Coordinates of N, CA, C and O in Angstrom, one line a residue:
X124 N 12.2 -15.9 -9.3 CA 13.6 -16.2 -9.5 C 13.8 -17.4 -10.6 O 14.8 -17.5 -11.2
X125 N 12.7 -18.2 -10.7 CA 12.8 -19.3 -11.6 C 13.0 -18.9 -13.1 O 13.3 -19.7 -13.9
X126 N 12.7 -17.6 -13.4 CA 13.0 -17.1 -14.7 C 14.3 -16.6 -14.9 O 14.7 -16.0 -16.0
X127 N 15.2 -16.7 -13.9 CA 16.5 -16.2 -13.9 C 17.6 -17.2 -13.7 O 18.7 -17.1 -14.0
X128 N 17.2 -18.3 -13.0 CA 18.1 -19.4 -12.7 C 17.4 -20.7 -12.7 O 16.1 -20.7 -12.6
X129 N 18.1 -21.8 -12.8 CA 17.4 -23.1 -12.8 C 17.4 -23.7 -11.4 O 18.2 -23.3 -10.6
X130 N 16.5 -24.6 -11.2 CA 16.4 -25.4 -10.0 C 16.2 -26.9 -10.3 O 15.4 -27.2 -11.2
X131 N 17.0 -27.7 -9.7 CA 16.9 -29.2 -10.0 C 15.4 -29.7 -9.8 O 14.7 -29.2 -8.9
X132 N 15.0 -30.6 -10.7 CA 13.7 -31.2 -10.7 C 12.5 -30.2 -10.9 O 11.4 -30.5 -10.5
X133 N 12.8 -29.1 -11.5 CA 11.8 -28.1 -11.8 C 11.8 -27.6 -13.3 O 11.5 -26.5 -13.5
X134 N 12.2 -28.5 -14.2 CA 12.4 -28.1 -15.6 C 11.2 -27.4 -16.2 O 11.3 -26.3 -16.8
X135 N 10.0 -28.0 -16.1 CA 8.8 -27.4 -16.7 C 8.5 -26.0 -16.1 O 8.2 -25.0 -16.8
X136 N 8.6 -25.9 -14.7 CA 8.3 -24.7 -14.0 C 9.2 -23.6 -14.4 O 8.9 -22.5 -14.8
X137 N 10.5 -23.9 -14.4 CA 11.6 -23.0 -14.7 C 11.4 -22.5 -16.2 O 11.5 -21.4 -16.5
X138 N 11.2 -23.5 -17.0 CA 11.0 -23.2 -18.5 C 9.9 -22.2 -18.7 O 10.1 -21.2 -19.5
X139 N 8.8 -22.3 -18.0 CA 7.7 -21.4 -18.2 C 8.1 -20.0 -17.7 O 7.7 -19.0 -18.3
X140 N 8.8 -19.9 -16.6 CA 9.2 -18.6 -16.1 C 10.2 -17.9 -17.0 O 10.2 -16.7 -17.2
X141 N 11.2 -18.7 -17.6 CA 12.1 -18.1 -18.5 C 11.4 -17.6 -19.7 O 11.7 -16.5 -20.3
X142 N 10.3 -18.3 -20.2 CA 9.5 -17.9 -21.3 C 8.8 -16.6 -21.0 O 8.8 -15.7 -21.9
X143 N 8.2 -16.5 -19.9 CA 7.5 -15.3 -19.5 C 8.5 -14.1 -19.5 O 8.2 -13.0 -19.9
X144 N 9.7 -14.3 -18.9 CA 10.7 -13.2 -18.9 C 11.0 -12.8 -20.3 O 11.0 -11.5 -20.6
X145 N 11.3 -13.7 -21.2 CA 11.6 -13.3 -22.6 C 10.5 -12.7 -23.3 O 10.7 -11.7 -24.0
X146 N 9.3 -13.2 -23.1 CA 8.1 -12.6 -23.8 C 7.9 -11.2 -23.3 O 7.5 -10.2 -24.1
X147 N 8.0 -10.9 -22.0 CA 7.8 -9.6 -21.4 C 8.8 -8.6 -22.0 O 8.5 -7.5 -22.3
X148 N 10.1 -9.0 -22.0 CA 11.1 -8.2 -22.6 C 10.9 -7.8 -24.0 O 11.0 -6.7 -24.5
X149 N 10.5 -8.8 -24.8 CA 10.2 -8.6 -26.2 C 9.0 -7.7 -26.4 O 9.0 -6.8 -27.2
X150 N 8.0 -7.9 -25.6 CA 6.8 -7.0 -25.7 C 7.2 -5.6 -25.3 O 6.8 -4.6 -26.0
X151 N 8.0 -5.4 -24.3 CA 8.5 -4.1 -23.9 C 9.1 -3.4 -25.0 O 8.8 -2.2 -25.3
X152 N 10.0 -4.1 -25.8 CA 10.7 -3.5 -26.9 C 9.7 -3.1 -28.0 O 9.8 -2.1 -28.6
X153 N 8.7 -4.0 -28.2 CA 7.7 -3.7 -29.3 C 6.8 -2.5 -29.0 O 6.4 -1.8 -29.9
X154 N 6.5 -2.2 -27.8 CA 5.5 -1.2 -27.5 C 6.1 0.1 -26.9 O 5.4 1.1 -26.6
X155 N 7.4 0.1 -26.6 CA 8.0 1.2 -26.0 C 7.8 2.5 -26.8 O 7.6 3.6 -26.2
X156 N 7.9 2.4 -28.1 CA 7.8 3.7 -28.9 C 6.4 4.3 -28.8 O 6.1 5.4 -29.2
X157 N 5.4 3.5 -28.3 CA 4.0 4.0 -28.2 C 3.7 4.4 -26.7 O 2.6 4.6 -26.4
X158 N 4.8 4.5 -25.9 CA 4.6 5.0 -24.5 C 4.1 3.9 -23.6 O 3.6 4.3 -22.5
X159 N 4.1 2.7 -24.0 CA 3.6 1.6 -23.1 C 4.7 1.1 -22.3 O 5.8 0.8 -22.8
X160 N 4.5 1.0 -21.0 CA 5.6 0.5 -20.1 C 5.3 -1.0 -19.7 O 4.1 -1.3 -19.4
X161 N 6.3 -1.8 -19.8 CA 6.2 -3.2 -19.4 C 7.3 -3.5 -18.4 O 8.4 -3.2 -18.6
X162 N 6.9 -4.1 -17.3 CA 7.9 -4.4 -16.2 C 7.8 -5.9 -16.0 O 6.8 -6.5 -15.9
X163 N 9.0 -6.5 -15.8 CA 9.1 -8.0 -15.5 C 9.3 -8.0 -14.0 O 10.2 -7.4 -13.4
X164 N 8.4 -8.7 -13.3 CA 8.5 -8.9 -11.8 C 9.0 -10.3 -11.5 O 8.5 -11.3 -12.0
X165 N 10.1 -10.4 -10.8 CA 10.8 -11.7 -10.5 C 10.9 -11.8 -9.0 O 12.0 -11.5 -8.5
X166 N 9.9 -12.3 -8.4 CA 10.0 -12.4 -6.9 C 10.6 -13.8 -6.6 O 10.5 -14.8 -7.3
X167 N 11.2 -13.8 -5.4 CA 11.7 -15.1 -4.9 C 10.4 -15.8 -4.3 O 9.3 -15.6 -4.8
X168 N 10.6 -16.6 -3.3 CA 9.5 -17.3 -2.7 C 8.5 -16.4 -2.1 O 8.9 -15.4 -1.4
X169 N 7.3 -16.6 -2.4 CA 6.2 -15.7 -1.9 C 5.1 -16.7 -1.3 O 4.9 -17.8 -1.9
X170 N 4.5 -16.3 -0.2 CA 3.5 -17.1 0.4 C 2.2 -17.1 -0.5 O 1.5 -16.1 -0.6
X171 N 2.0 -18.2 -1.2 CA 0.9 -18.3 -2.1 C 0.3 -19.7 -1.8 O 0.8 -20.5 -1.0
X172 N -0.8 -20.0 -2.5 CA -1.4 -21.3 -2.4 C -0.8 -22.4 -3.3 O -1.2 -23.5 -3.4
X173 N 0.2 -22.0 -4.1 CA 0.9 -22.9 -5.0 C 1.2 -24.3 -4.4 O 0.9 -25.3 -5.0
X174 N 1.8 -24.3 -3.3 CA 2.2 -25.6 -2.7 C 1.0 -26.5 -2.3 O 1.1 -27.7 -2.3
X175 N -0.1 -25.9 -2.1 CA -1.3 -26.7 -1.8 C -1.8 -27.5 -3.0 O -2.6 -28.4 -2.9
X176 N -1.3 -27.2 -4.2 CA -1.6 -27.9 -5.4 C -0.7 -29.1 -5.7 O -0.8 -29.8 -6.7
X177 N 0.3 -29.2 -4.8 CA 1.3 -30.3 -4.9 C 0.9 -31.5 -4.1 O 0.5 -31.4 -2.9
X178 N 0.8 -32.7 -4.7 CA 0.4 -33.9 -4.0 C 1.6 -34.6 -3.4 O 1.4 -35.5 -2.5
X179 N 2.8 -34.3 -3.8 CA 4.0 -35.0 -3.3 C 4.4 -34.5 -2.0 O 4.8 -33.3 -1.9
X180 N 4.2 -35.2 -0.9 CA 4.5 -34.8 0.4 C 6.0 -34.5 0.7 O 6.3 -33.6 1.4
X181 N 6.9 -35.2 0.0 CA 8.3 -34.9 0.1 C 8.6 -33.6 -0.4 O 9.4 -32.8 0.1
X182 N 8.0 -33.2 -1.6 CA 8.3 -31.9 -2.2 C 7.8 -30.8 -1.2 O 8.5 -29.8 -0.9
X183 N 6.7 -31.0 -0.6 CA 6.2 -30.0 0.4 C 7.1 -29.9 1.6 O 7.4 -28.8 2.0
X184 N 7.6 -31.0 2.1 CA 8.5 -31.0 3.3 C 9.8 -30.3 2.9 O 10.3 -29.4 3.7
X185 N 10.3 -30.7 1.8 CA 11.6 -30.1 1.3 C 11.5 -28.6 1.1 O 12.4 -27.8 1.5
X186 N 10.3 -28.1 0.5 CA 10.1 -26.7 0.3 C 10.0 -26.0 1.6 O 10.6 -24.9 1.8
X187 N 9.3 -26.5 2.6 CA 9.2 -25.9 3.9 C 10.5 -25.7 4.6 O 10.8 -24.7 5.2
X188 N 11.4 -26.7 4.5 CA 12.7 -26.7 5.1 C 13.5 -25.6 4.4 O 14.2 -24.8 5.0
X189 N 13.5 -25.6 3.0 CA 14.2 -24.6 2.3 C 13.8 -23.2 2.6 O 14.5 -22.3 2.8
X190 N 12.4 -23.0 2.6 CA 11.9 -21.7 2.9 C 12.3 -21.2 4.3 O 12.7 -20.0 4.4
X191 N 12.4 -22.1 5.3 CA 12.8 -21.7 6.6 C 14.3 -21.2 6.6 O 14.7 -20.3 7.2
X192 N 15.1 -22.0 5.8 CA 16.5 -21.7 5.7 C 16.8 -20.4 5.0 O 17.8 -19.7 5.2
X193 N 15.8 -20.0 4.2 CA 15.9 -18.7 3.4 C 15.4 -17.5 4.1 O 15.3 -16.4 3.6
X194 N 14.9 -17.7 5.4 CA 14.4 -16.6 6.1 C 12.9 -16.4 5.9 O 12.3 -15.4 6.2
X195 N 12.2 -17.4 5.3 CA 10.8 -17.3 5.0 C 10.5 -16.8 3.6 O 11.4 -16.5 2.9
X196 N 9.2 -16.8 3.3 CA 8.8 -16.3 2.0 C 8.2 -14.9 2.2 O 7.9 -14.5 3.3
X197 N 8.2 -14.2 1.1 CA 7.7 -12.8 1.1 C 6.2 -12.8 1.2 O 5.5 -13.7 0.7
X198 N 5.7 -11.8 1.9 CA 4.3 -11.6 2.0 C 3.8 -11.0 0.7 O 4.5 -10.2 0.1
X199 N 2.7 -11.5 0.1 CA 2.3 -11.0 -1.2 C 2.1 -9.4 -1.2 O 2.3 -8.8 -2.2
X200 N 1.8 -8.8 -0.1 CA 1.6 -7.4 0.0 C 2.9 -6.7 -0.3 O 3.0 -5.6 -0.9
X201 N 4.1 -7.3 0.2 CA 5.4 -6.7 -0.1 C 5.6 -6.6 -1.6 O 6.1 -5.7 -2.1
X202 N 5.3 -7.7 -2.3 CA 5.5 -7.8 -3.7 C 4.6 -6.7 -4.4 O 5.0 -6.0 -5.3
X203 N 3.3 -6.6 -4.0 CA 2.4 -5.6 -4.5 C 3.0 -4.2 -4.3 O 2.9 -3.4 -5.3
X204 N 3.5 -3.9 -3.2 CA 4.1 -2.6 -2.9 C 5.3 -2.3 -3.8 O 5.4 -1.1 -4.3
X205 N 6.1 -3.3 -4.1 CA 7.2 -3.1 -5.0 C 6.7 -2.8 -6.5 O 7.3 -2.0 -7.2
X206 N 5.6 -3.4 -6.8 CA 5.1 -3.3 -8.2 C 4.5 -1.9 -8.4 O 4.5 -1.3 -9.4
X207 N 3.9 -1.3 -7.3 CA 3.1 -0.1 -7.4 C 4.1 1.1 -7.3 O 3.9 2.0 -6.5
X208 N 5.1 1.1 -8.1 CA 6.1 2.2 -8.2 C 5.5 3.4 -8.8 O 4.5 3.3 -9.6
X209 N 6.0 4.6 -8.4 CA 5.4 5.8 -9.0 C 6.6 6.5 -9.7 O 7.4 7.1 -9.0
X210 N 6.5 6.5 -11.0 CA 7.5 7.2 -11.8 C 6.8 7.9 -12.9 O 5.7 7.5 -13.3
X211 N 7.4 9.0 -13.4 CA 6.7 9.7 -14.5 C 6.6 8.8 -15.7 O 7.3 7.8 -15.9
X212 N 5.7 9.1 -16.6 CA 5.4 8.2 -17.8 C 6.7 8.0 -18.6 O 6.8 6.9 -19.3
X213 N 7.6 8.9 -18.6 CA 8.8 8.7 -19.5 C 9.9 7.9 -18.8 O 11.0 7.8 -19.3
X214 N 9.6 7.3 -17.6 CA 10.5 6.4 -16.9 C 9.9 5.0 -16.8 O 8.7 4.9 -16.4
X215 N 10.7 4.0 -17.2 CA 10.2 2.6 -17.0 C 11.2 1.9 -16.2 O 12.4 1.9 -16.5
X216 N 10.7 1.3 -15.2 CA 11.5 0.3 -14.4 C 11.3 -1.0 -15.1 O 10.2 -1.6 -15.1
X217 N 12.3 -1.5 -15.8 CA 12.1 -2.7 -16.7 C 12.0 -4.0 -15.9 O 11.3 -4.9 -16.3
X218 N 12.7 -4.1 -14.8 CA 12.7 -5.3 -14.0 C 12.7 -5.0 -12.5 O 13.4 -4.1 -12.1
X219 N 11.9 -5.8 -11.8 CA 12.0 -5.8 -10.3 C 12.3 -7.2 -9.9 O 11.5 -8.1 -10.2
X220 N 13.4 -7.4 -9.2 CA 13.8 -8.7 -8.7 C 13.9 -8.5 -7.1 O 14.6 -7.7 -6.6
X221 N 13.0 -9.3 -6.4 CA 13.0 -9.2 -5.0 C 12.9 -10.6 -4.3 O 12.3 -11.4 -4.9
X222 N 13.5 -10.7 -3.2 CA 13.4 -12.0 -2.4 C 13.7 -11.7 -1.0 O 14.2 -10.6 -0.6
X223 N 13.4 -12.6 -0.1 CA 13.8 -12.6 1.3 C 15.3 -12.4 1.3 O 16.0 -13.0 0.5
X224 N 15.8 -11.6 2.2 CA 17.2 -11.3 2.3 C 18.0 -12.6 2.4 O 19.1 -12.7 1.9
X225 N 17.5 -13.6 3.2 CA 18.3 -14.9 3.3 C 18.2 -15.8 2.2 O 18.8 -16.9 2.2
X226 N 17.4 -15.5 1.2 CA 17.2 -16.4 0.0 C 18.4 -16.3 -0.9 O 18.6 -15.3 -1.6
X227 N 19.3 -17.3 -0.9 CA 20.5 -17.2 -1.7 C 20.2 -17.4 -3.2 O 20.9 -16.9 -4.1
X228 N 19.3 -18.3 -3.5 CA 19.0 -18.6 -5.0 C 17.8 -17.9 -5.5 O 17.0 -17.5 -4.8

C-alpha cells in the first residue's frame, strides 16, 4: 500500500514503493508489444520479518497495535495465491491490490 498512499514518518519507505510502482508500470508499457506481462503487486500489511530489522521499540509497539486494529496482517501464502493467477497469454492483470479487510489505509 505504501506505493499508493503516504504514511507519516515513513518518507523513505513510501518513496521507494512509489518508485517501484512507477518503474513497473513503465516497464509494462515498454515490453507489452513483445508479449511480456508485468504486474504490480501492492499488498497491505503482510507477516514478514521486516519488523525484526527495526531497532526502535516504539515503532514495533505502534505497528503491532495498528496491525491488530486492522484485523491482522496477511499470511504470505495468501499473497502468493493472488499472484499465481491463471489467464491466457493475451490477458494481463496489471495490478493486484490486497489487504486485510479491516485495513483502512
